[in-house]
Amino acid sequence: MSDPRIAPDELSAWLRLLETPGLGRESVRRLLAAFGSPQAACQAPLAARRGVVGDALARALEEPPAHWPALVERTLGWLAASPRHHVVTLGDPGYPPLLLATADPPVLFYAIGDLDKLLGPSIAVVGTRHPSRQGLENARAFAAHLSQVGLTVVSGLALGIDGAAHEGALEGPGGTVAVVGTGLDQVYPRRHQALAARIAEHGLLMSEYALGTPPLPPHFPQRNRILSGLSRGTLVIEAAVQSGSLITARLAAEQGREVFAIPGSIHAPQSRGCHALIKQGAKLVESAQDILDELHWADVRLTPVSRSGADHAPDPAPDLHDELLDALGHDPASLDALQARCGWPTDRLSARLLELELSGEVERLPGGLFQRCHRA
């Protein structure tokens, strides 16, 4: 995508429309359809605007917002600070076509990084902010594999599954896009400052919120429609039944996109959202190739992911005959349950569990449960 440097008067008109109280995205789109450009909409007679958006909103446009001039100057300064800073509007020929085809595309969005990441095939990867170790491993591995074969991974920069998906995707040429719920002059959560900097350098950060916008709760469900709208499908990795990840999956289905879910233990709370999606018709996936096949990525097969430019041998499989691992099975279990299965004394059982936890073969879950880990 070419860099559409926006003219100052055009940017000013866009921001005046978007910052007018009460004038939402739908009303702005109606004004653009009626008058052809943001400048024409701002300059149109009151009576003409009244016929499009009603009297109250037409009158609201008569008085520019008090903060509008400062925001225009701030945004122009931000654009001038780096050639990797962009503002993209509905009027740009390079607007992402998949996103444009949705019912509620952003009227304007801000971006830092490589705009071409918005034009290639992509898939959203989302999930809980409180994942298991297995969930994090799955997110990194699936994202790395999908990126390795050329799919761009889209996620929301949240803690947990989102962050792991971004990290995995940065290992391959497909790269990653982070859609955030704040202005791009800040990073939320703060723990992802370094990750956001890597994405800005090697992928793309994207937001529909003006510079200076703080992390307000309503913004995060709103940005989910962009995650799904940019993507050919959405993969959910660990999610509660009531969660933002399921909102993203619902939006993807409404947009006519594919929904994928990784199943888990029937005893794990993080699996219940994925199981609910599968019951509703989401595609159950066990490997990244399942996704590629469903998307008809027929000529592409997974290749080993290189890290730091060198191929690494696969991690050795855990000892399949380990007595404690056999007793643990593949579902979470308590210390008492394991003791009943093994017949081991508590000190021996605790010591062996600690060894397996340190080696990454077992994870300690909330509630005093233990779960076997698998390499994705």
Coordinates of C-alpha atoms in Angstrom, one line a residue:
M1 CA 0.0 0.0 0.0
S2 CA 1.3 3.4 -0.9
D3 CA 1.7 6.0 1.9
P4 CA -1.4 8.3 1.5
R5 CA -0.1 11.5 3.0
I6 CA -3.3 13.4 4.0
A7 CA -3.6 17.1 3.3
P8 CA -4.0 19.3 6.4
D9 CA -7.4 20.8 5.3
E10 CA -8.8 17.3 4.6
L11 CA -7.5 15.9 7.9
S12 CA -9.0 18.9 9.7
A13 CA -12.4 18.2 8.1
W14 CA -12.3 14.5 9.0
L15 CA -11.4 15.2 12.6
R16 CA -14.1 17.9 12.9
L17 CA -16.8 15.4 11.8
L18 CA -15.5 12.6 14.1
E19 CA -15.0 14.8 17.1
T20 CA -18.5 16.4 17.0
P21 CA -20.4 15.2 20.0
G22 CA -23.2 12.8 19.1
L23 CA -22.1 12.4 15.5
G24 CA -21.2 8.7 15.3
R25 CA -19.7 6.6 12.5
E26 CA -23.1 5.9 10.8
S27 CA -24.0 9.6 10.7
V28 CA -20.6 10.5 9.3
R29 CA -21.0 7.9 6.5
R30 CA -24.4 9.4 5.7
L31 CA -22.9 12.9 5.4
L32 CA -20.1 11.6 3.2
A33 CA -22.6 9.8 0.9
A34 CA -24.7 13.0 0.7
F35 CA -22.0 15.6 0.2
G36 CA -19.0 13.6 -1.2
S37 CA -16.2 14.7 1.1
P38 CA -15.7 15.8 4.7
Q39 CA -15.0 19.3 3.7
A40 CA -18.2 19.6 1.7
A41 CA -20.1 18.1 4.7
C42 CA -18.7 20.7 7.1
Q43 CA -19.4 23.6 4.7
A44 CA -22.9 22.5 3.7
P45 CA -25.8 24.7 4.7
L46 CA -27.6 23.8 7.9
A47 CA -30.8 23.0 6.0
A48 CA -29.0 20.6 3.7
R49 CA -27.3 18.8 6.6
R50 CA -30.6 18.7 8.5
G51 CA -32.1 16.6 5.8
V52 CA -29.3 14.0 6.2
V53 CA -28.8 13.7 10.0
G54 CA -31.6 15.6 11.6
D55 CA -31.8 19.0 13.3
A56 CA -29.8 18.3 16.5
L57 CA -26.7 16.8 14.7
A58 CA -26.8 19.3 11.9
R59 CA -26.7 22.1 14.5
A60 CA -23.9 20.4 16.5
L61 CA -21.7 20.7 13.4
E62 CA -22.3 24.5 13.4
E63 CA -20.0 24.8 16.4
P64 CA -16.6 23.1 16.1
P65 CA -15.5 21.2 19.3
A66 CA -13.3 23.3 21.5
H67 CA -10.4 20.7 21.4
W68 CA -10.6 20.2 17.7
P69 CA -7.9 22.7 16.6
A70 CA -5.4 21.4 19.1
L71 CA -6.1 17.8 18.0
V72 CA -5.5 18.7 14.4
E73 CA -2.1 20.3 15.2
R74 CA -1.2 17.3 17.4
T75 CA -2.1 14.8 14.6
L76 CA -0.2 16.8 11.9
G77 CA 2.8 16.8 14.2
W78 CA 2.5 13.1 14.8
L79 CA 2.3 12.4 11.1
A80 CA 5.4 14.6 10.4
A81 CA 7.4 12.8 13.1
S82 CA 7.9 9.6 11.1
P83 CA 7.2 8.3 7.6
R84 CA 5.8 5.2 9.3
H85 CA 3.0 7.2 10.9
H86 CA -0.2 7.1 8.8
V87 CA -3.8 8.3 8.7
V88 CA -6.1 6.3 6.4
T89 CA -9.7 7.3 5.6
L90 CA -12.6 5.7 3.9
G91 CA -11.7 7.8 0.8
D92 CA -8.3 6.3 0.4
P93 CA -8.0 3.8 -2.6
G94 CA -5.7 1.6 -0.4
Y95 CA -8.3 1.2 2.4
P96 CA -8.3 -2.6 3.3
P97 CA -10.9 -4.1 1.1
L98 CA -12.0 -6.9 3.5
L99 CA -12.6 -4.2 6.3
L100 CA -14.4 -1.9 3.8
A101 CA -16.8 -4.8 3.0
T102 CA -18.0 -4.9 6.6
A103 CA -21.2 -3.2 7.9
D104 CA -19.3 -0.8 10.2
P105 CA -15.8 0.0 8.9
P106 CA -13.8 2.7 10.7
V107 CA -14.3 6.1 9.1
L108 CA -10.7 6.9 9.7
F109 CA -7.8 5.0 11.4
Y110 CA -4.3 5.7 12.5
A111 CA -1.4 3.3 11.9
I112 CA 2.3 2.9 12.7
G113 CA 4.3 0.6 10.5
D114 CA 3.9 -1.3 7.2
L115 CA 0.5 -0.5 5.6
D116 CA 1.0 -3.4 3.2
K117 CA 0.2 -5.8 6.1
L118 CA -3.4 -4.7 5.7
L119 CA -3.6 -5.9 2.1
G120 CA -2.5 -9.5 2.3
P121 CA -4.5 -12.5 3.6
S122 CA -4.8 -12.5 7.3
I123 CA -6.3 -14.4 10.2
A124 CA -7.3 -13.1 13.7
V125 CA -6.0 -15.0 16.7
V126 CA -7.7 -14.1 20.0
G127 CA -8.2 -15.6 23.5
T128 CA -8.2 -15.1 27.2
R129 CA -6.0 -12.6 29.2
H130 CA -5.5 -15.4 31.7
P131 CA -4.4 -18.4 29.7
S132 CA -2.8 -21.6 30.8
R133 CA 0.8 -22.3 29.8
Q134 CA -0.6 -24.7 27.1
G135 CA -2.8 -21.9 25.7
L136 CA 0.3 -19.6 25.4
E137 CA 2.2 -22.4 23.7
N138 CA -0.6 -23.0 21.3
A139 CA -1.0 -19.3 20.5
R140 CA 2.7 -18.8 19.8
A141 CA 3.0 -22.0 17.7
F142 CA -0.2 -21.5 15.6
A143 CA 0.7 -17.9 14.9
A144 CA 4.3 -18.7 14.0
H145 CA 3.2 -21.4 11.6
L146 CA 0.5 -19.3 10.0
S147 CA 2.9 -16.4 9.6
Q148 CA 5.5 -18.7 8.2
V149 CA 3.3 -19.6 5.2
G150 CA 2.4 -16.0 4.5
L151 CA -0.8 -15.2 6.6
T152 CA -0.7 -12.0 8.6
V153 CA -1.8 -12.6 12.2
V154 CA -4.2 -9.9 13.6
S155 CA -4.8 -9.6 17.3
G156 CA -5.5 -7.0 20.0
L157 CA -2.2 -6.5 22.0
A158 CA -3.9 -7.7 25.2
L159 CA -2.1 -9.7 27.8
G160 CA -2.3 -13.5 27.5
I161 CA -3.2 -15.1 24.2
D162 CA -3.1 -11.9 22.1
G163 CA 0.5 -11.1 23.2
A164 CA 1.7 -14.6 22.5
A165 CA 0.0 -14.6 19.1
H166 CA 1.9 -11.4 18.1
E167 CA 5.2 -12.8 19.4
G168 CA 4.7 -16.0 17.4
A169 CA 3.7 -14.1 14.2
L170 CA 6.8 -11.9 14.3
E171 CA 8.8 -15.0 13.7
G172 CA 7.5 -15.4 10.1
P173 CA 7.2 -13.3 7.0
G174 CA 3.4 -12.9 7.3
G175 CA 4.0 -10.7 10.4
T176 CA 1.3 -9.2 12.6
V177 CA -1.2 -6.4 13.0
A178 CA -2.2 -5.1 16.4
V179 CA -5.6 -3.4 16.6
V180 CA -5.6 -1.4 19.9
G181 CA -8.3 0.5 21.9
T182 CA -6.3 3.6 22.6
G183 CA -4.6 6.4 20.7
L184 CA -1.4 5.3 19.1
D185 CA 0.7 7.8 21.2
Q186 CA 0.3 5.4 24.1
V187 CA 0.5 1.7 24.8
Y188 CA -1.9 -0.4 26.8
P189 CA -1.2 -2.6 28.7
R190 CA 2.1 -1.0 29.7
R191 CA 3.8 -4.4 29.9
H192 CA 3.6 -4.6 26.1
Q193 CA 5.7 -1.5 25.5
A194 CA 8.5 -3.5 24.0
L195 CA 6.2 -5.8 22.0
A196 CA 4.4 -2.8 20.6
A197 CA 7.7 -1.3 19.5
R198 CA 8.6 -4.5 17.7
I199 CA 5.2 -4.6 16.0
A200 CA 5.6 -1.0 14.9
E201 CA 9.0 -1.8 13.4
H202 CA 8.2 -5.2 11.8
G203 CA 4.4 -5.2 11.4
L204 CA 1.6 -2.6 12.0
L205 CA -0.1 -1.0 15.0
M206 CA -3.6 0.3 14.2
S207 CA -6.4 2.3 16.0
E208 CA -9.5 4.2 15.1
Y209 CA -9.1 6.3 18.2
A210 CA -7.6 9.8 18.1
L211 CA -4.2 10.6 19.6
G212 CA -4.5 11.0 23.4
T213 CA -7.4 8.6 23.8
P214 CA -7.0 6.6 27.0
P215 CA -7.9 2.9 27.5
L216 CA -11.6 3.2 28.1
P217 CA -13.5 0.0 28.6
P218 CA -16.1 0.5 25.8
H219 CA -13.3 0.8 23.2
F220 CA -12.1 -2.8 23.4
P221 CA -15.3 -4.5 22.4
Q222 CA -15.6 -1.9 19.7
R223 CA -12.2 -2.6 18.2
N224 CA -13.1 -6.3 18.0
R225 CA -15.1 -5.7 14.8
I226 CA -11.9 -4.4 13.2
L227 CA -10.0 -7.5 14.2
S228 CA -12.5 -9.8 12.6
G229 CA -13.2 -7.4 9.7
L230 CA -9.5 -7.4 8.6
S231 CA -9.3 -11.2 8.6
R232 CA -10.5 -14.2 6.5
G233 CA -11.1 -16.1 9.7
T234 CA -10.9 -15.9 13.5
L235 CA -9.1 -18.5 15.7
V236 CA -10.1 -18.6 19.4
I237 CA -7.5 -20.1 21.7
E238 CA -8.9 -20.5 25.3
A239 CA -11.8 -18.2 26.2
A240 CA -14.5 -18.0 28.9
V241 CA -18.1 -18.2 27.8
Q242 CA -18.6 -14.5 28.5
S243 CA -15.5 -12.8 27.0
G244 CA -14.3 -10.4 24.4
S245 CA -12.9 -13.3 22.3
L246 CA -16.4 -14.7 21.8
I247 CA -17.6 -11.2 20.8
T248 CA -14.9 -11.2 18.1
A249 CA -16.0 -14.7 17.0
R250 CA -19.6 -13.6 16.8
L251 CA -18.7 -10.5 14.8
A252 CA -16.6 -12.7 12.4
A253 CA -19.6 -15.0 11.8
E254 CA -21.9 -12.0 11.2
Q255 CA -19.3 -10.7 8.7
G256 CA -19.4 -14.0 6.8
R257 CA -15.9 -15.0 8.0
E258 CA -14.7 -18.4 9.2
V259 CA -14.5 -19.1 13.0
F260 CA -12.1 -21.7 14.4
A261 CA -11.7 -22.9 17.9
I262 CA -9.1 -25.2 19.7
P263 CA -10.8 -27.6 22.0
G264 CA -9.5 -28.3 25.5
S265 CA -10.3 -30.2 28.7
I266 CA -14.0 -30.3 29.7
H267 CA -12.7 -29.5 33.2
A268 CA -10.8 -26.3 32.2
P269 CA -12.7 -23.0 32.5
Q270 CA -10.6 -21.5 29.7
S271 CA -12.0 -24.2 27.3
R272 CA -15.7 -23.5 27.8
G273 CA -15.9 -20.6 25.4
C274 CA -14.2 -22.6 22.7
H275 CA -16.5 -25.6 23.3
A276 CA -19.5 -23.3 23.1
L277 CA -18.3 -22.0 19.7
I278 CA -17.8 -25.5 18.4
K279 CA -21.3 -26.4 19.4
Q280 CA -22.5 -23.3 17.5
G281 CA -20.7 -24.4 14.3
A282 CA -17.1 -23.1 14.7
K283 CA -14.5 -25.4 13.0
L284 CA -12.6 -27.5 15.5
V285 CA -8.9 -27.3 14.8
E286 CA -6.0 -29.4 16.0
S287 CA -3.3 -28.0 13.8
A288 CA -2.6 -24.9 11.8
Q289 CA -3.0 -27.0 8.7
D290 CA -6.6 -27.5 9.5
I291 CA -7.0 -23.7 9.1
L292 CA -5.1 -23.6 5.9
D293 CA -7.2 -26.3 4.4
E294 CA -10.5 -24.6 5.4
L295 CA -9.3 -21.4 3.9
H296 CA -8.3 -23.3 0.7
W297 CA -4.7 -22.4 1.2
A298 CA -4.3 -25.6 -0.8
D299 CA -0.8 -25.1 -2.3
V300 CA 0.8 -24.2 1.0
R301 CA 2.0 -26.7 3.6
L302 CA 3.6 -25.9 6.9
T303 CA 7.4 -25.6 7.0
P304 CA 9.6 -25.6 10.0
V305 CA 9.8 -22.2 11.7
S306 CA 13.2 -20.7 12.0
R307 CA 14.2 -18.8 15.0
S308 CA 17.1 -16.2 14.8
G309 CA 17.9 -17.4 11.3
A310 CA 18.6 -21.0 12.3
D311 CA 16.6 -24.2 12.2
H312 CA 16.1 -25.8 15.6
A313 CA 15.5 -29.5 16.2
P314 CA 12.1 -30.2 17.6
D315 CA 11.8 -30.3 21.4
P316 CA 12.2 -33.9 22.6
A317 CA 8.9 -35.5 23.4
P318 CA 8.2 -36.1 27.1
D319 CA 8.7 -39.6 28.4
L320 CA 5.5 -41.3 27.5
H321 CA 6.1 -44.0 30.1
D322 CA 6.6 -41.6 33.0
E323 CA 4.3 -43.1 35.7
L324 CA 3.1 -39.7 37.0
L325 CA 2.4 -38.3 33.6
D326 CA 0.4 -41.4 32.8
A327 CA -1.5 -41.0 36.0
L328 CA -2.2 -37.3 35.2
G329 CA -3.5 -38.0 31.7
H330 CA -4.7 -35.1 29.7
D331 CA -7.2 -33.4 32.1
P332 CA -6.5 -31.2 35.1
A333 CA -6.2 -33.2 38.4
S334 CA -5.7 -32.3 42.0
L335 CA -2.9 -33.4 44.2
D336 CA -5.3 -35.7 46.1
A337 CA -6.5 -37.3 42.9
L338 CA -2.9 -37.9 41.7
Q339 CA -2.0 -39.4 45.1
A340 CA -5.0 -41.8 44.8
R341 CA -4.0 -42.8 41.3
C342 CA -0.3 -43.3 42.0
G343 CA -0.3 -44.4 45.6
W344 CA 2.8 -42.2 46.2
P345 CA 3.6 -40.4 49.5
T346 CA 3.0 -36.7 49.4
D347 CA 6.6 -35.6 49.5
R348 CA 7.6 -37.8 46.6
L349 CA 4.6 -36.7 44.6
S350 CA 5.2 -33.0 45.3
A351 CA 8.9 -33.3 44.4
R352 CA 8.1 -35.0 41.1
L353 CA 5.4 -32.5 40.2
L354 CA 7.9 -29.7 40.8
E355 CA 10.4 -31.4 38.5
L356 CA 7.8 -31.7 35.7
E357 CA 6.7 -28.2 36.2
L358 CA 10.2 -26.8 35.9
S359 CA 10.8 -28.8 32.8
G360 CA 7.6 -27.4 31.2
E361 CA 5.8 -30.8 31.1
V362 CA 3.3 -29.9 33.8
E363 CA 1.5 -26.7 34.6
R364 CA 0.1 -25.7 38.0
L365 CA -3.4 -24.2 37.5
P366 CA -5.5 -22.1 39.9
G367 CA -7.4 -24.1 42.5
G368 CA -4.5 -26.5 43.2
L369 CA -4.9 -28.4 39.9
F370 CA -2.1 -29.7 37.7
Q371 CA -2.3 -30.2 33.9
R372 CA 0.0 -31.9 31.4
C373 CA 1.5 -29.6 28.7
H374 CA 2.0 -30.5 25.1
R375 CA 4.1 -28.9 22.4
A376 CA 1.8 -27.3 19.9

